[in-house]
XYZ file of N, CA and C in Angstrom:
213
model
N 9.435 -48.783 -8.602
C 9.098 -47.714 -7.688
C 7.586 -47.535 -7.676
N 7.024 -47.389 -6.499
C 5.593 -47.180 -6.343
C 5.286 -45.695 -6.364
N 4.245 -45.325 -7.069
C 3.829 -43.926 -7.136
C 2.450 -43.796 -6.522
N 2.291 -42.801 -5.664
C 0.988 -42.527 -5.055
C 0.445 -41.236 -5.636
N -0.840 -41.169 -5.766
C -1.480 -39.963 -6.281
C -2.530 -39.509 -5.277
N -2.465 -38.253 -4.914
C -3.450 -37.694 -3.998
C -4.610 -37.166 -4.830
N -5.804 -37.626 -4.537
C -6.949 -37.231 -5.356
C -7.771 -36.117 -4.728
N -7.625 -35.900 -3.450
C -8.370 -34.823 -2.794
C -7.380 -33.901 -2.105
N -7.659 -32.644 -2.124
C -6.769 -31.702 -1.454
C -7.574 -30.842 -0.489
N -6.867 -30.303 0.466
C -7.507 -29.440 1.452
C -7.548 -28.011 0.954
N -7.971 -27.110 1.822
C -8.071 -25.702 1.436
C -6.695 -25.078 1.235
N -6.650 -24.074 0.405
C -5.411 -23.341 0.168
C -5.068 -22.522 1.408
N -3.788 -22.448 1.739
C -3.324 -21.696 2.912
C -2.208 -20.745 2.492
N -2.146 -19.613 3.179
C -1.048 -18.671 2.953
C -0.340 -18.429 4.277
N 0.990 -18.454 4.240
C 1.799 -18.142 5.411
C 2.641 -16.934 5.091
N 2.688 -15.987 6.001
C 3.611 -14.862 5.863
C 4.862 -15.228 6.654
N 5.989 -15.300 5.959
C 7.276 -15.621 6.569
C 8.212 -14.477 6.225
N 8.498 -13.633 7.212
C 9.287 -12.434 6.945
C 8.516 -11.532 6.004
N 9.146 -11.148 4.923
C 8.500 -10.292 3.925
C 7.856 -11.086 2.796
N 7.905 -12.401 2.882
C 7.371 -13.242 1.812
C 6.051 -13.883 2.229
N 5.213 -14.155 1.251
C 3.977 -14.902 1.475
C 4.105 -16.217 0.721
N 3.947 -17.316 1.443
C 4.011 -18.646 0.840
C 2.591 -19.158 0.663
N 2.276 -19.609 -0.523
C 0.962 -20.165 -0.835
C 1.076 -21.684 -0.826
N 0.260 -22.335 -0.026
C 0.228 -23.788 0.013
C -1.090 -24.246 -0.589
N -1.014 -25.217 -1.470
C -2.171 -25.649 -2.250
C -3.009 -26.724 -1.575
N -2.700 -27.075 -0.345
C -3.459 -28.101 0.344
C -2.878 -29.489 0.190
N -1.913 -29.659 -0.706
C -1.253 -30.946 -0.868
C -0.142 -31.076 0.169
N 0.202 -32.284 0.569
C 1.264 -32.473 1.563
C 2.599 -31.915 1.068
N 3.391 -31.426 2.008
C 4.730 -30.922 1.720
C 5.731 -31.746 2.518
N 6.929 -31.853 1.996
C 7.995 -32.600 2.650
C 8.949 -31.621 3.317
N 9.150 -31.780 4.637
C 10.056 -30.908 5.373
C 11.337 -31.667 5.687
N 12.465 -31.075 5.320
C 13.766 -31.621 5.679
C 14.213 -31.027 7.003
N 14.917 -31.814 7.798
C 15.376 -31.379 9.116
C 16.895 -31.281 9.110
N 17.414 -30.129 9.554
C 18.857 -29.942 9.705
C 19.101 -29.642 11.184
N 19.595 -30.632 11.915
C 19.881 -30.461 13.341
C 21.290 -29.892 13.488
N 21.391 -28.672 13.991
C 22.686 -27.991 14.071
C 23.214 -27.872 15.500
N 22.513 -28.427 16.471
C 22.981 -28.348 17.852
C 23.661 -29.656 18.253
N 24.702 -29.577 19.079
C 25.437 -30.789 19.450
C 24.627 -31.754 20.312
N 23.581 -31.277 20.981
C 22.793 -32.143 21.854
C 21.529 -32.673 21.190
N 21.454 -32.547 19.875
C 20.282 -33.039 19.156
C 20.153 -34.548 19.336
N 18.917 -35.023 19.519
C 18.683 -36.459 19.677
C 18.950 -37.222 18.383
N 18.965 -36.520 17.275
C 19.187 -37.148 15.978
C 20.303 -36.407 15.260
N 21.332 -37.106 14.885
C 22.477 -36.522 14.167
C 23.179 -35.464 15.009
N 23.158 -35.607 16.325
C 23.766 -34.630 17.223
C 25.220 -34.362 16.880
N 25.533 -33.114 16.617
C 26.897 -32.708 16.326
C 27.353 -32.937 14.907
N 26.551 -33.578 14.095
C 26.964 -33.918 12.730
C 26.967 -32.709 11.802
N 26.111 -31.730 12.054
C 25.992 -30.585 11.147
C 26.224 -29.260 11.876
N 27.194 -29.236 12.802
C 27.443 -28.026 13.590
C 28.067 -26.921 12.751
N 29.003 -27.275 11.876
C 29.654 -26.232 11.073
C 28.690 -25.705 10.010
N 28.890 -24.453 9.650
C 28.037 -23.831 8.628
C 28.144 -24.596 7.318
N 29.348 -25.005 6.954
C 29.510 -25.707 5.672
C 28.811 -27.064 5.684
N 28.910 -27.813 6.791
C 28.244 -29.118 6.871
C 26.726 -28.958 6.860
N 26.224 -27.960 7.598
C 24.778 -27.720 7.634
C 24.268 -27.285 6.269
N 25.016 -26.403 5.600
C 24.610 -25.932 4.267
C 24.601 -27.067 3.261
N 25.635 -27.901 3.313
C 25.715 -29.039 2.389
C 24.543 -29.995 2.605
N 24.221 -30.265 3.872
C 23.101 -31.158 4.178
C 21.772 -30.548 3.725
N 21.604 -29.243 3.962
C 20.371 -28.562 3.544
C 20.195 -28.640 2.032
N 21.258 -28.387 1.286
C 21.179 -28.464 -0.178
C 20.878 -29.885 -0.638
N 21.425 -30.881 0.057
C 21.142 -32.279 -0.276
C 19.659 -32.583 -0.072
N 19.104 -32.112 1.060
C 17.687 -32.353 1.336
C 16.793 -31.711 0.277
N 17.112 -30.488 -0.111
C 16.338 -29.810 -1.161
C 16.466 -30.580 -2.471
N 17.670 -31.035 -2.782
C 17.884 -31.823 -3.996
C 17.112 -33.128 -3.995
N 16.849 -33.656 -2.809
C 16.089 -34.903 -2.680
C 14.584 -34.668 -2.592
N 14.166 -33.392 -2.675
C 12.733 -33.120 -2.753
C 12.113 -32.363 -1.595
N 12.904 -31.919 -0.620
C 12.323 -31.165 0.497
C 11.722 -29.859 -0.009
N 10.505 -29.574 0.426
C 9.836 -28.324 0.057
C 10.224 -27.189 0.998
N 10.475 -27.516 2.259
C 10.915 -26.534 3.248
C 11.887 -27.201 4.202
N 12.624 -26.380 4.946
C 13.623 -26.891 5.877
C 13.348 -26.387 7.285
N 13.558 -27.264 8.256
C 13.534 -26.912 9.675
C 14.985 -26.950 10.132
N 15.538 -25.786 10.450
C 16.930 -25.703 10.885
C 16.926 -25.308 12.347
N 17.454 -26.166 13.182
C 17.418 -25.871 14.615
C 18.356 -26.730 15.407
């Protein structure tokens, strides 16, 4: 397995999401995608049920996703 190391980072950023503030350290983040609409161009209809979408989301987090895009 190849490992990459980032030696330079960008400025720190803060996002307010609802009542929470997320601090980002300038390093890249991995976003997992959960497509829940039947007309999605990718995985269309595969995660329509709440249980299927939840299971997929948990799998993505388990594989290293820092945040999720659910749409």
